[in-house]
Each structure stands twice: as C-alpha cells, then as structure tokens.
XYZ file of C-alpha atoms in Angstrom:
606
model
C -111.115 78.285 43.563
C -107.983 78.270 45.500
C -107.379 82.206 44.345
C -110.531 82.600 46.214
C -110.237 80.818 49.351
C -106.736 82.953 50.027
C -108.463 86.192 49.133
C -111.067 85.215 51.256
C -108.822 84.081 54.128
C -107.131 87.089 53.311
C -110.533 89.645 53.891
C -110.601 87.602 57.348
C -107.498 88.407 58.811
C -107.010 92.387 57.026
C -110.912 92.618 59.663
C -109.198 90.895 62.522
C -106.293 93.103 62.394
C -108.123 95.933 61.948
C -110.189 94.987 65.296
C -107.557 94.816 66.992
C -105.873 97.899 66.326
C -109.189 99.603 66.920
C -109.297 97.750 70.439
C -105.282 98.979 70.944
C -106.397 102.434 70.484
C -109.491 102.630 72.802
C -107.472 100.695 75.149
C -104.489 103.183 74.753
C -107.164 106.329 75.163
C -108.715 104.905 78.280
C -105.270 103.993 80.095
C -103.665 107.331 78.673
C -106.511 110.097 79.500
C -103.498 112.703 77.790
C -104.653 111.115 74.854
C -108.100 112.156 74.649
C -108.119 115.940 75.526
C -104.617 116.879 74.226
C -105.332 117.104 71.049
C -108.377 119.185 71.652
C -106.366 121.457 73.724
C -107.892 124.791 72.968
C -104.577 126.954 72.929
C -106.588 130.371 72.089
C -108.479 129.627 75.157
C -106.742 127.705 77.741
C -103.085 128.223 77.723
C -103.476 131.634 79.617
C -104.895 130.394 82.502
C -102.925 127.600 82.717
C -99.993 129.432 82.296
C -100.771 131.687 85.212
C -102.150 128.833 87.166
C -98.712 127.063 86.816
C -96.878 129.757 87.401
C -98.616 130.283 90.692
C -98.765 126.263 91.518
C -94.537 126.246 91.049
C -94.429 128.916 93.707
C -96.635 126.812 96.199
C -95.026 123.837 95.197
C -91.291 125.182 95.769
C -91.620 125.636 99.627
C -94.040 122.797 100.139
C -92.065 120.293 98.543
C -89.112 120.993 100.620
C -90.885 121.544 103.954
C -92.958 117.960 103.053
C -89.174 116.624 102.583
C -88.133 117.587 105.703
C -91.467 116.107 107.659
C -90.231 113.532 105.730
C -87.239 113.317 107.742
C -85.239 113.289 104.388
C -82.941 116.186 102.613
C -85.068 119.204 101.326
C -83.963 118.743 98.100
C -85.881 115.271 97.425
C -88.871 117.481 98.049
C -87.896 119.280 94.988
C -87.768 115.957 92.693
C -90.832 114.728 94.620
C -93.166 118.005 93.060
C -91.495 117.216 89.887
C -91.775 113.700 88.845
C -95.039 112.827 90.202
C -97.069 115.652 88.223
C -95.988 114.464 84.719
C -96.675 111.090 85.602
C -100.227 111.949 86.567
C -100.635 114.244 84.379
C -100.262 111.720 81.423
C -102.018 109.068 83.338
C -104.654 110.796 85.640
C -108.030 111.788 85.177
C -108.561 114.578 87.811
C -108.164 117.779 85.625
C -107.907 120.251 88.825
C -105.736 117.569 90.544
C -102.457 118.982 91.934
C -100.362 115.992 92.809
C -96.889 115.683 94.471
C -95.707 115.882 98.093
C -98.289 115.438 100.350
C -98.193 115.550 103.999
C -100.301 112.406 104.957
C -97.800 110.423 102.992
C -94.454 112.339 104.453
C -95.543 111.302 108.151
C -96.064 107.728 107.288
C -92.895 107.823 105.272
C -91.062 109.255 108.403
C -92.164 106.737 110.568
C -89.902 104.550 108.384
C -87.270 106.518 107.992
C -86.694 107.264 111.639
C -86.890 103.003 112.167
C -84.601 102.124 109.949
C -81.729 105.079 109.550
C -82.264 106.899 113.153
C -79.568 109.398 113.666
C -78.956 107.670 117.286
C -77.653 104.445 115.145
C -75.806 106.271 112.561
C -72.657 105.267 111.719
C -72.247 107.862 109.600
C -70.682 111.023 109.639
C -72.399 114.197 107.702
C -68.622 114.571 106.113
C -69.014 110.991 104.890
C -69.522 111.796 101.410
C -71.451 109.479 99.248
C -70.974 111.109 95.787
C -74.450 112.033 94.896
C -75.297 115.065 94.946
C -72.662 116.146 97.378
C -74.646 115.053 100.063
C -73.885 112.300 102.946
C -74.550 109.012 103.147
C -76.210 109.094 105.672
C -78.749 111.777 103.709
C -78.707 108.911 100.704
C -79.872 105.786 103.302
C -83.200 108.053 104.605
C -83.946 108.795 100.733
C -83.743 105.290 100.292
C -86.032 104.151 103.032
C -88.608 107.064 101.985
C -87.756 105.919 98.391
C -88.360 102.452 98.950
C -91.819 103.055 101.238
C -92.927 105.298 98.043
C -91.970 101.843 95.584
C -93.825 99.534 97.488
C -97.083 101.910 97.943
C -96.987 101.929 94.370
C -96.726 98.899 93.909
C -99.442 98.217 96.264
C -101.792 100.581 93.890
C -100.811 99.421 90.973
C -101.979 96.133 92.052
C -105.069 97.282 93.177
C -105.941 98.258 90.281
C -105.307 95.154 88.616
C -107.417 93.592 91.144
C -110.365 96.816 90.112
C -110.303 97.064 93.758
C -111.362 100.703 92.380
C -114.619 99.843 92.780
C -114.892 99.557 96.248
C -114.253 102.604 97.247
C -117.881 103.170 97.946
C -116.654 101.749 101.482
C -115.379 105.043 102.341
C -118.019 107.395 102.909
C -117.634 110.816 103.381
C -117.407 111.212 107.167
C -114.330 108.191 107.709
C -112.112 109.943 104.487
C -112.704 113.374 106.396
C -112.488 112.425 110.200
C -109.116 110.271 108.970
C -107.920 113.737 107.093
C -108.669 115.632 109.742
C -106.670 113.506 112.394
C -103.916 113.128 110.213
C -103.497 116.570 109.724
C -103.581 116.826 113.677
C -100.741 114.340 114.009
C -98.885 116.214 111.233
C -99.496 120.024 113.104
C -98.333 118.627 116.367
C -95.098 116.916 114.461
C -94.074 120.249 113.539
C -94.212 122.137 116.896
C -90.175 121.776 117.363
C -90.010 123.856 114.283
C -92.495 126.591 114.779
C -91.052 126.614 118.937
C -87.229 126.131 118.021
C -86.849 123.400 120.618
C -85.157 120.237 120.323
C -87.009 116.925 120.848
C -86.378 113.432 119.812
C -88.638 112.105 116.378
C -92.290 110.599 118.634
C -94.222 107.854 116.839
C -96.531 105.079 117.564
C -99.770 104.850 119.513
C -100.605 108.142 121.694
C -97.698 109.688 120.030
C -99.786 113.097 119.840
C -100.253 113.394 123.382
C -96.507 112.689 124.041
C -95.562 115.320 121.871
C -97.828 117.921 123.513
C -96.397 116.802 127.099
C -92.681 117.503 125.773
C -94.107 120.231 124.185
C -95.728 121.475 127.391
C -92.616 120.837 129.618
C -90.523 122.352 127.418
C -92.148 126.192 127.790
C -92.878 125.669 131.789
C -89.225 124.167 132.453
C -87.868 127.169 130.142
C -85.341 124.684 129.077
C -84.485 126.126 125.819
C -81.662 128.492 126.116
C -80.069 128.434 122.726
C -81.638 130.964 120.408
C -80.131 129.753 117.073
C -81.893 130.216 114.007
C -81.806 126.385 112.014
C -82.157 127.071 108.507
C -82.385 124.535 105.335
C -78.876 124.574 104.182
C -77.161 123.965 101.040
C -79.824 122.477 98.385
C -77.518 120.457 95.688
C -77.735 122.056 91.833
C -79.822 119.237 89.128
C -80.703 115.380 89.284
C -78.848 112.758 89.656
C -79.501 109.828 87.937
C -81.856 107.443 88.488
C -81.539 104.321 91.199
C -83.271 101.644 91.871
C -85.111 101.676 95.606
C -83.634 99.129 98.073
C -84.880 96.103 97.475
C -83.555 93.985 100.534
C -85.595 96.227 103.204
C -89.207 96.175 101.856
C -90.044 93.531 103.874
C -88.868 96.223 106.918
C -91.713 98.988 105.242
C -94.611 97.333 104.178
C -96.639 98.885 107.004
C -95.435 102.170 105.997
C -96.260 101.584 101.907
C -99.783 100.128 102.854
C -100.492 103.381 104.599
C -99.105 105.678 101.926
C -101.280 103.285 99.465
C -104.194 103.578 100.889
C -104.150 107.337 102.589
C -103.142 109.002 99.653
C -105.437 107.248 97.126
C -107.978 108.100 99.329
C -107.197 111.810 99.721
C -106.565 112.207 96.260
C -109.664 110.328 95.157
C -111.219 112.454 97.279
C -109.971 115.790 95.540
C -110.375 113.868 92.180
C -114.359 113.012 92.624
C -114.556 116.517 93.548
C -113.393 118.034 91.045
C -115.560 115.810 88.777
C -118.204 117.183 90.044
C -117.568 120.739 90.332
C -116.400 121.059 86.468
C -119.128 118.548 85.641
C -116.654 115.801 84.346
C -115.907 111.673 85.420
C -113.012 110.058 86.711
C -112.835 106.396 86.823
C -112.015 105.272 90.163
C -109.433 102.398 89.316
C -107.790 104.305 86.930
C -106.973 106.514 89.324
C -105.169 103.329 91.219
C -103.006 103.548 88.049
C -102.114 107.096 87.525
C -101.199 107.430 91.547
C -99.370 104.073 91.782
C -97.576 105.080 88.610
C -96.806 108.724 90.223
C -95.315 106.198 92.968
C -93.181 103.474 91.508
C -91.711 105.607 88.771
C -90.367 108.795 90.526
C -89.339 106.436 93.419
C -86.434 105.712 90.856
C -85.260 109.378 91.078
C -85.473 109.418 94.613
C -88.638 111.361 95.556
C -90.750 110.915 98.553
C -94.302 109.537 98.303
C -96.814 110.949 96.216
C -100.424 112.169 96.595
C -102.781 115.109 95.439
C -103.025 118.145 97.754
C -106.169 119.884 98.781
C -104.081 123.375 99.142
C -102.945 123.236 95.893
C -105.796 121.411 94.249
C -107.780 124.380 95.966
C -105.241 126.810 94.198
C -106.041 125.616 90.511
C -109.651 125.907 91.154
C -109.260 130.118 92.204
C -106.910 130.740 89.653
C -109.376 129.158 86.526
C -106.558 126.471 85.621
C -108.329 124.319 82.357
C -106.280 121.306 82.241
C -103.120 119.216 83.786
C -100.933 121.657 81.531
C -101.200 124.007 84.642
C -98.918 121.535 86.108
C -97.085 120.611 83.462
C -95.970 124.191 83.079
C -95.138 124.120 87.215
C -92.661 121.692 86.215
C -90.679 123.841 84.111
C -90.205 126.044 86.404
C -89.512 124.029 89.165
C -86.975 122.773 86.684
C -85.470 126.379 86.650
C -85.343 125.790 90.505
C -83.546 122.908 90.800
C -81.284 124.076 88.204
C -80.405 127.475 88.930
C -82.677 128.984 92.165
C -81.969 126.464 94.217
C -78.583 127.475 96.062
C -80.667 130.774 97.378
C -83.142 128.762 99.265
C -79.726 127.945 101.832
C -81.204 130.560 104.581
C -84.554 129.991 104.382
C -85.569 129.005 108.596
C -87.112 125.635 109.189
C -89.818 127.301 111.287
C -90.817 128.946 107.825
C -90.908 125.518 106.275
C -93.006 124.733 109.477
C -95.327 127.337 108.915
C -96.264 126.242 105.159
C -97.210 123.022 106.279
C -99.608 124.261 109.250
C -101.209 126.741 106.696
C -101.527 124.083 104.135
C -103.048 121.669 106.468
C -105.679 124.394 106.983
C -108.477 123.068 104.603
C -108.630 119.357 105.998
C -108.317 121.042 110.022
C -111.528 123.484 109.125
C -113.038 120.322 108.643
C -114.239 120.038 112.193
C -116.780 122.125 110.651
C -118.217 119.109 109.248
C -119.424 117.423 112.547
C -122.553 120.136 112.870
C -123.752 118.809 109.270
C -123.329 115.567 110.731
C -125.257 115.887 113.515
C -128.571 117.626 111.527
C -128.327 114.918 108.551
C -127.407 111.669 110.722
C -126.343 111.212 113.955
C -124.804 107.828 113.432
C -122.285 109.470 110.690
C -121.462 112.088 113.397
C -120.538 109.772 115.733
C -118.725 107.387 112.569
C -116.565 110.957 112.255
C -115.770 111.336 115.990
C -114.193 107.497 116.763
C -112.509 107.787 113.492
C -110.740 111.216 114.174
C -110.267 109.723 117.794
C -108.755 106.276 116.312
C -106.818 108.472 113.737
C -105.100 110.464 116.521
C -104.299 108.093 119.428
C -102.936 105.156 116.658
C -102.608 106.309 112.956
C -103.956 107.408 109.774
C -104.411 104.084 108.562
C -105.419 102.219 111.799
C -108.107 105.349 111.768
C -109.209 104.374 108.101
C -109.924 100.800 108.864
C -111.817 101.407 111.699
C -113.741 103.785 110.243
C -114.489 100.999 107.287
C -115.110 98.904 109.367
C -117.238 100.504 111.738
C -119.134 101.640 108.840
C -119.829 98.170 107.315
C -120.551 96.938 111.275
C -123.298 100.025 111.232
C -124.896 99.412 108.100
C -125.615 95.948 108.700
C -127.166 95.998 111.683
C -129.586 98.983 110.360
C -129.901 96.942 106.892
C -131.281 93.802 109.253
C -134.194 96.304 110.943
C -134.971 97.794 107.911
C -138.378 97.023 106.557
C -138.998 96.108 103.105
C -142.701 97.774 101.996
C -144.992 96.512 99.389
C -145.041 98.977 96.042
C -147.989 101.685 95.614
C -150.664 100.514 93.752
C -150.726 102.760 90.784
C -154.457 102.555 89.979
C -155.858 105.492 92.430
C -153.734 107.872 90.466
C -154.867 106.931 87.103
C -158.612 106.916 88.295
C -158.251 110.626 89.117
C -157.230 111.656 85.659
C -159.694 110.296 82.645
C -159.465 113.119 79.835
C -157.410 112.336 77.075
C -155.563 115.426 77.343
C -154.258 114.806 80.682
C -153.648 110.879 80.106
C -151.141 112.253 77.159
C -149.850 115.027 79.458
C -149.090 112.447 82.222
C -146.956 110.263 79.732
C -143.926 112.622 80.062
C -144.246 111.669 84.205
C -142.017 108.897 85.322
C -142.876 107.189 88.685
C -140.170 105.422 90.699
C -140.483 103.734 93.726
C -137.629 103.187 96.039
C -137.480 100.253 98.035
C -134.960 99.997 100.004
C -132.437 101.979 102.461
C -130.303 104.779 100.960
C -127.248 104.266 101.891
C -123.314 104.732 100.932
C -123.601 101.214 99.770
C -126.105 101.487 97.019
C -125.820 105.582 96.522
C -123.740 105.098 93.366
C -125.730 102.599 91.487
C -128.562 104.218 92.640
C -127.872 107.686 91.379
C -125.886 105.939 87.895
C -129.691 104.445 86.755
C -131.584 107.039 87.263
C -129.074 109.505 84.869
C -129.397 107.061 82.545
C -133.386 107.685 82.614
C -132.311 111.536 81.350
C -129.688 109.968 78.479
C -132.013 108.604 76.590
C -131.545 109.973 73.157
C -134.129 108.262 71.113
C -137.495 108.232 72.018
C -139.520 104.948 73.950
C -141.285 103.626 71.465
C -143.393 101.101 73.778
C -147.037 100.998 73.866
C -149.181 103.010 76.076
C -150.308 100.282 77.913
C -146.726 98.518 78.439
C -145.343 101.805 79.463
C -148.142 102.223 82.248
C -147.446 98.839 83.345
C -143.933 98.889 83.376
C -144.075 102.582 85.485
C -146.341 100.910 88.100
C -144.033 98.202 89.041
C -140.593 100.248 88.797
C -138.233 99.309 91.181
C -135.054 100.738 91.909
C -132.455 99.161 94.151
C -128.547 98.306 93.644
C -129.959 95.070 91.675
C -131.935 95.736 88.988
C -131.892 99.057 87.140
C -135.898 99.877 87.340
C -137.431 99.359 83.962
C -138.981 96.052 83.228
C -137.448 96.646 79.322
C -133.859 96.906 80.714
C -133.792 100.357 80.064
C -135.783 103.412 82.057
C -135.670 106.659 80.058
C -137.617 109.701 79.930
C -139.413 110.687 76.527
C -138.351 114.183 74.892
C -140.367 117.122 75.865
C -140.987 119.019 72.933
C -144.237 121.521 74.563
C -144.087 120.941 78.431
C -141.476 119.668 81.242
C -140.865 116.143 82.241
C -141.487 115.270 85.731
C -139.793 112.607 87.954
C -141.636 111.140 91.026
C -139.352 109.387 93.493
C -141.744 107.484 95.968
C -139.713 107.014 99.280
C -142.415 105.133 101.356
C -139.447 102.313 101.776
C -136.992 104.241 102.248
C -137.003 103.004 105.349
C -132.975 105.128 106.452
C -130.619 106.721 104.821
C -127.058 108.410 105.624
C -124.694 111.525 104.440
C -124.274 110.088 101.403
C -127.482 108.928 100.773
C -128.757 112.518 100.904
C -126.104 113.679 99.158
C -126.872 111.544 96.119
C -130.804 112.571 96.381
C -129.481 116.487 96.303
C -127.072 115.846 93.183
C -129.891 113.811 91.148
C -132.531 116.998 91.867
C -129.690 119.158 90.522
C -128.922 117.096 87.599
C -132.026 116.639 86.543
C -133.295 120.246 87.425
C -130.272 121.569 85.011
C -131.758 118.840 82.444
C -135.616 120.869 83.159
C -136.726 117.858 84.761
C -138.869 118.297 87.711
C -138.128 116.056 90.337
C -140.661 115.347 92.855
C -140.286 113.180 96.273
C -143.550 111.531 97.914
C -143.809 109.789 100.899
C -140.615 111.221 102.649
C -140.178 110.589 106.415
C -139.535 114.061 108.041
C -136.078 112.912 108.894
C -135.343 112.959 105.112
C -137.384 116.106 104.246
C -135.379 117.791 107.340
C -132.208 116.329 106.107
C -132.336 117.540 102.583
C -133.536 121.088 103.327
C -130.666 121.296 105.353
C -127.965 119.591 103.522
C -128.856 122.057 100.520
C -130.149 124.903 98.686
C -133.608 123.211 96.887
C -135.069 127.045 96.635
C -138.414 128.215 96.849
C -140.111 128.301 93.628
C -142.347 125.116 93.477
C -142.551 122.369 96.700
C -140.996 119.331 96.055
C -142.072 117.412 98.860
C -145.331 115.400 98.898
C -147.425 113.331 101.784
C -148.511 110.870 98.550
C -147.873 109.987 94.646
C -151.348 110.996 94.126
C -150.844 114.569 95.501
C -147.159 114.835 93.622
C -149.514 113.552 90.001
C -151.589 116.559 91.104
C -149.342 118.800 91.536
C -147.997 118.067 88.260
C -151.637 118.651 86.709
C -152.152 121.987 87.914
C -149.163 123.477 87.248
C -149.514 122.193 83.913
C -152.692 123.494 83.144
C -151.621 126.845 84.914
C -149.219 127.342 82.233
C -151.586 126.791 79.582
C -153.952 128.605 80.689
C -151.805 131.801 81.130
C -150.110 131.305 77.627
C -153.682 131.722 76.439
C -154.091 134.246 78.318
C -151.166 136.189 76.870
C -152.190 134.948 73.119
C-alpha cells in the first residue's frame, strides 16, 4: 500500500516537473526569438543574401557609427563599439527581422545634450595629453563616454522596466502622425547641429528651447560677417586598435541624466518600433510590442558596459536590408564580423577621413524621416485634425525637443479624441429582417451562409484600431468549421457587434465557414461609424487586403463619403468589383448576382 502511495506520489511530481520544463522552454522561446527561427535557418537559401546584405550593412555602419559618435560629442571610436554590441544583443533578443539597430541619431543628440552639461570643454580640467590608459585616449575623452555611457544605462534601464510594467501595450497612444512629425523634427534639430561641420566654422555646442533658430542665426552671421578665415581641413584623428574591457557606467551622476535617458527611452523605442511594425507588415510577420521593450533596453544596458553610445534601429539602414533581400538578423550578425575586422585592423586608416564627410553621412541618412514632410498632403485628404496633430508636434519638436514634441503630441492626441469620442453618436444596429425577406429560395438561403455581417458601432480610431482589426482576423483563422445551427447562426449575425469590448460573436468566437465551391463575403456596416482618423483607415485598408489575399470579399455599407473619399485615397482598392454600398441590403445583393453570374457562365462553358 505504501509501495503505491510513493509510486503514486512519485507519477505526481515526474508530471509537475515535466510542466515545468515545458513552461521553461516556451518561456525561453518567447523571451529568446533566436531560438525559434535559428534552427530553421535555411542555409541553402538564406545565407547568400544575408551575407551580401551584411557585407553592405558593415560598410554603412562603419562611417555612421563614427559620425553618430561624434554628434554624440564623444570619441569616434565609441561609435565603432556602439554598431557592434547593440546588433548581437538584438539580434538574440529582438523580433524585427529587417531591423538594423545601433547608433542612431535621435539618441546621439539627446545623449549630447548630456555630455556637453556635464564634461563641457569650457570646464575641463583636463588636458588632451592627460592620458587615462584606455585606449590611449584622454581623460577627458573617457568622462564624455561615461556621461553618454551612463545616459545609454539608465534608458535601458528605463525600457527594461517598461517592459516589466507591459507598458508595451500602450503604444497604441502613438499614432502615426505624432511618431512621424517627432522624427521629422528631430531630424531637423539633428541637420541644423551639423552645419559647423558641413560649413567648417567654429561655434559653441547650442541646446535647449529655440536652440534651432539660434543655430541658424550663428549660422547666418557667420557667412554675412565672413568671419571664418582659417581654411583648415578637421579630420577624425587617430581611432585606437580593439576593446577595452568592460566598465561599469557612472553610477554617482544618473541622477544628473535622467532627462537625457527618458528621452533616449522613449525616442528610440519609438523609432525603432516604428521600423519594427513595419517590417512586420511588409514580410507578413508579428512582433510583440513589449518584447521589443526588452530586446532595445537590453541593446542599452549591456553594451553601455563596453562603452557605446545609445542604441536604436535606423530607418537608413533598416531601408538597406529591405533592397538588398536580407532574410534574417544574421545579415547583422555577419556586419559584426566585419566591423570586428575594423576595429581590429582598418581602423588606424580612417585617421584622415574630414568631419564634414562624417557630416554629410548623417544629413543623407536623415533623408528618409526629412522626406517625410511628404506626409502632411495625406494628412490633409484623410483627416484634417491628424494634419494639424503633425504640424504642432513637428513645431513642439523643433522649438523644445524630441521628447517634449512626443508628449505633446500624446497628449494632444488623447485631448482630441476625447472631445470627438463625447460628440460621437452611438446608432441603433440594422435590423436584419429586410435582407432575409428579399432572398426565400433555398439555394440562395445556403449561398448566403458563407456571408458574414458586421456592424460597427462605434468611432474608428487609433484607440480601438488594433483590437478592432485583431477580431476580425480571427473571423478568417478559423480552422474548423461552425458547427451552430442555422437559426443560431442567423441570430447571432444580426446582432454582431464589434467594438474594443467584446469581440462580435455572441458564441465568443466569430469565424467564417470554409468555402469549398464559392467565395466568402464580409459585410462591414459603418452606419455608426460615426469618425475615424489615419489610423483608423489604415486598419480598414490592411483588413480588405488581408482578407482579399485570404479570397474573402470584403464589402463596406453605409460609409459616410468622408470615409469612402478617405480610403480611395489612402490606397490602391482597384477596379474590378465596387466595394462600397449606400445599404446592407444592396451589399447582400451584390453578393447574389455576382454569385449567380458565375454560375451561370460556368454552365455556360460546360
């Protein structure tokens, strides 16, 4: 009896530890995405292109990393570490497979702001002969790494923290138009930063509120005055051979950079989430928005160790991996190696390479977020309110900074949406039965069960986009058939509502039944969609893609003009069938003759 009870006991625990070692290993393979598609690395396939994609991303990432360095107002060097360290750690711990992370701009100006505070040449006590025994270089050169070291520590931290918190979530407060006005200033503050370099004059480091304008006065006074009268070419100088070994940041001053680190947090996760989701999207894949939080404050607090500026993804380089058909994150891996081979070996030939070179990279990488502009004229045809969201954020962005410009815009947003969520109108569900009434035969009544009808009831907006677009894929997921009765399935159709509460199905579940002889058909009615925004529309044009791709016909009745305008503009819906209808009962009939079209020419052709 005893014998039993211990084998028994026995049985219990061999089940318990074999749950949890199950749960270690999903845990391990969603917190380590290198996990789950490196050992279905396709070698045969994919390591060409990534090899040539790395190759190519090493060469971009060379002279970028050392001219981000220097807007960094650090050594060039640390740029080198900083477009080394960074990409492995994301590349183990990230889910963006196009994602090019390292230096980033965005993140070298706010880093520079602290640098400049704290260890300003005009308080150095100092002298660049003062050598501190790493690397060669001065101490001087090791107290601004650091500052930018210690700004990149605490931003991680600050990420790392937010994903704790799955703060992840709620970045469905920044819509499109604030994360592109806020680029697009920031990239205007970090152009104007680098005038000195492209003009060879010699100004004093300009920060703070309306530090753009006093720039482009200097700037301005400079030429008239003609007060530049040395014509010396400033190069980068001597660039130190390996890597030292690792330090710890400076603890006792990031009290003195928290400002700094929450800007770096919060800029860079969104520019990189940013390049991330689109990605996604483009290569028809999902990243999880707080693991993200992880793999970029990881690619933070770790490299800030081996002192490396802060860390984000790039949209230049990002941009690079999608034209030359890089696969996977071993495009970047392999761009380590060889930037390995740089610091190791190439490095000492970089000494005469001119600043206003370094100067010039940056502009030219800046170019995709400062052809943004083009965005305002979208804007202004979809929603005016968004274009004038983008306007006051690039304004704020510009006059203050990239992260004063990111709250307002958050917070202009949420201001916005409330007030138009308090007019909105909430309209009664159409009654179902005029439809039905219209179609009796049996043949159409079992044609008509592969049509879904959902009504929408509420505003569209960047607030209940996601959910909204995440039930209605599920409706196309469905592997296994509905097997409800007729009459509960009409029922349940009628009263479908979809809003970011409940997921419209009255069975906790809305899915579409297979189509073995004819297409399914979707009807959205928007009689209460009473407004929408960008990213409303946006999600409307990616569910009629999806679902198209899926040969699901998606149909939209009742739709204000404003929306029909919006959509026709905002993308390509072609010409073959109209997918706009004045009610459900003319979308239903739509459905019917096209139906019996087809039959009627395949027995024609038979």
């Amino acid at each position: 009896m005893a014998g039993a009870k211990r084998r028994k006991k026995s049985a219990v625990w061999r089940k318990i530890h074999a749950l949890r070692c199950e749960d270690i290993k999903l845990w391990c393979v969603r917190r380590l995405p290198i996990l789950k598609w490196a050992p279905s690395y396709n070698v045969k396939e994919n390591l060409i292109p990534d090899t040539v994609s790395g190759m190519m991303l090493a060469i971009q990432q060379v002279p970028q990393g050392l001219a981000f360095a220097v807007l960094s107002s650090v050594h060039p060097v640390f740029g080198l570490y900083g477009s080394l360290f960074p990409v492995v750690i994301y590349a183990v711990f990230g889910m963006g497979r196009h994602v090019a992370t390292g230096t980033f701009a965005l993140t070298s100006l706010i880093s520079a702001n602290a640098v400049e505070r704290l260890v300003s040449p005009a308080i150095n006590n100092f002298t660049t002969s003062n050598n501190s025994g790493v690397l060669g270089l001065s101490e001087f050169e090791m107290q601004r790494i650091g500052v930018a070291a210690a700004v990149s520590f605490l931003g991680g931290i600050i990420q790392v923290a937010m994903f704790v918190l799955h703060l992840g979530s709620a970045t469905f407060l920044l819509t499109e138009p604030v994360i592109s006005a806020m680029t697009t200033g920031a990239a205007t503050h970090v152009v104007t930063s680098q005038v000195k370099y492209l003009l060879g004059m010699k100004m004093p480091y300009i920060s703070g509120p309306l530090g753009f304008f006093y720039i482009i006065a200097t700037s301005i006074g400079c030429y008239c005055a003609d007060m530049e009268y040395t014509y010396g070419l400033e190069v980068v100088g001597h660039i130190p051979e390996g890597i030292p070994a690792p330090k710890a940041p400076s603890l006792n001053i990031l009290s003195e950079v928290v400002t700094e680190a929450f800007g770096v947090a919060l800029v860079g996760y969104v520019a990189s989430l940013a390049l991330a989701q689109g990605s996604a999207k483009q290569f028809k894949y999902s990243v999880d928005d707080n693991q993200e939080l992880l793999a970029h404050g990881l690619s933070n607090v770790i490299p800030s160790f081996f002192f490396c500026i802060p860390s984000a993804a790039a949209m230049g380089r990002t941009a690079l991996l999608y034209s030359t058909g890089a696969k996977t994150q071993v495009a970047c891996l392999i761009s380590c190696i060889l930037i390995l081979v740089v610091i190791y070996a190439i490095g000492p030939m970089l000494y005469w390479l001119p600043m206003c070179v370094l100067a010039s990279i940056i502009v030219v990488g800046l170019k995709g977020m400062l052809m943004q502009f083009r965005d305002l004229k979208k804007y202004w045809n979809v929603d005016k309110i968004d274009w004038s969201i983008w306007v006051s954020t690039y304004v704020f962005t510009v006059c203050f900074a990239a992260n004063v410009g990111l709250l307002y815009g958050v917070v202009c947003t949420i201001v916005i949406v409330i007030f138009r969520f308090q007019r909105a109108k909430t309209l009664s569900l159409k009654n179902m039965k005029e439809v039905e009434c219209k179609f009796k035969t049996e043949a159409d009544h079992e044609s008509l069960q592969q049509v879904k009808i959902v009504s929408v009831n509420n505003p569209l907006v960047f607030l209940n986009a996601k959910k909204f677009h995440h039930d209605l894929i599920r409706i196309i997921q469905k592997d296994s058939a509905s097997t409800q009765p007729h009459d509960d399935l009409n029922k349940c159709e009628q009263n479908t509502l979809l809003n970011p509460v409940s997921n419209g199905n009255c069975h906790g579940e809305l899915s579409l039944q297979p189509c073995p002889n004819e297409r399914c058909a979707l009807i959205l009615d928007c009689s209460g969609l009473t407004f929408f925004d960008y990213t409303g529309v946006s999600v409307l044009l990616q569910i009629y893609m999806d679902f198209k791709n899926r040969s699901i016909d998606v149909l939209l009745a009742h739709c204000k003009a404003s929306l029909v305008k919006a959509m026709q503009y905002s993308g390509n819906l072609g010409s073959e069938n109209p997918i706009f209808f004045e009610s459900v009962s003319s979308a239903i009939g739509a459905i019917h003759l096209n139906r019996n079209f087809s039959k009627l020419s395949d027995h024609s052709e038979v």
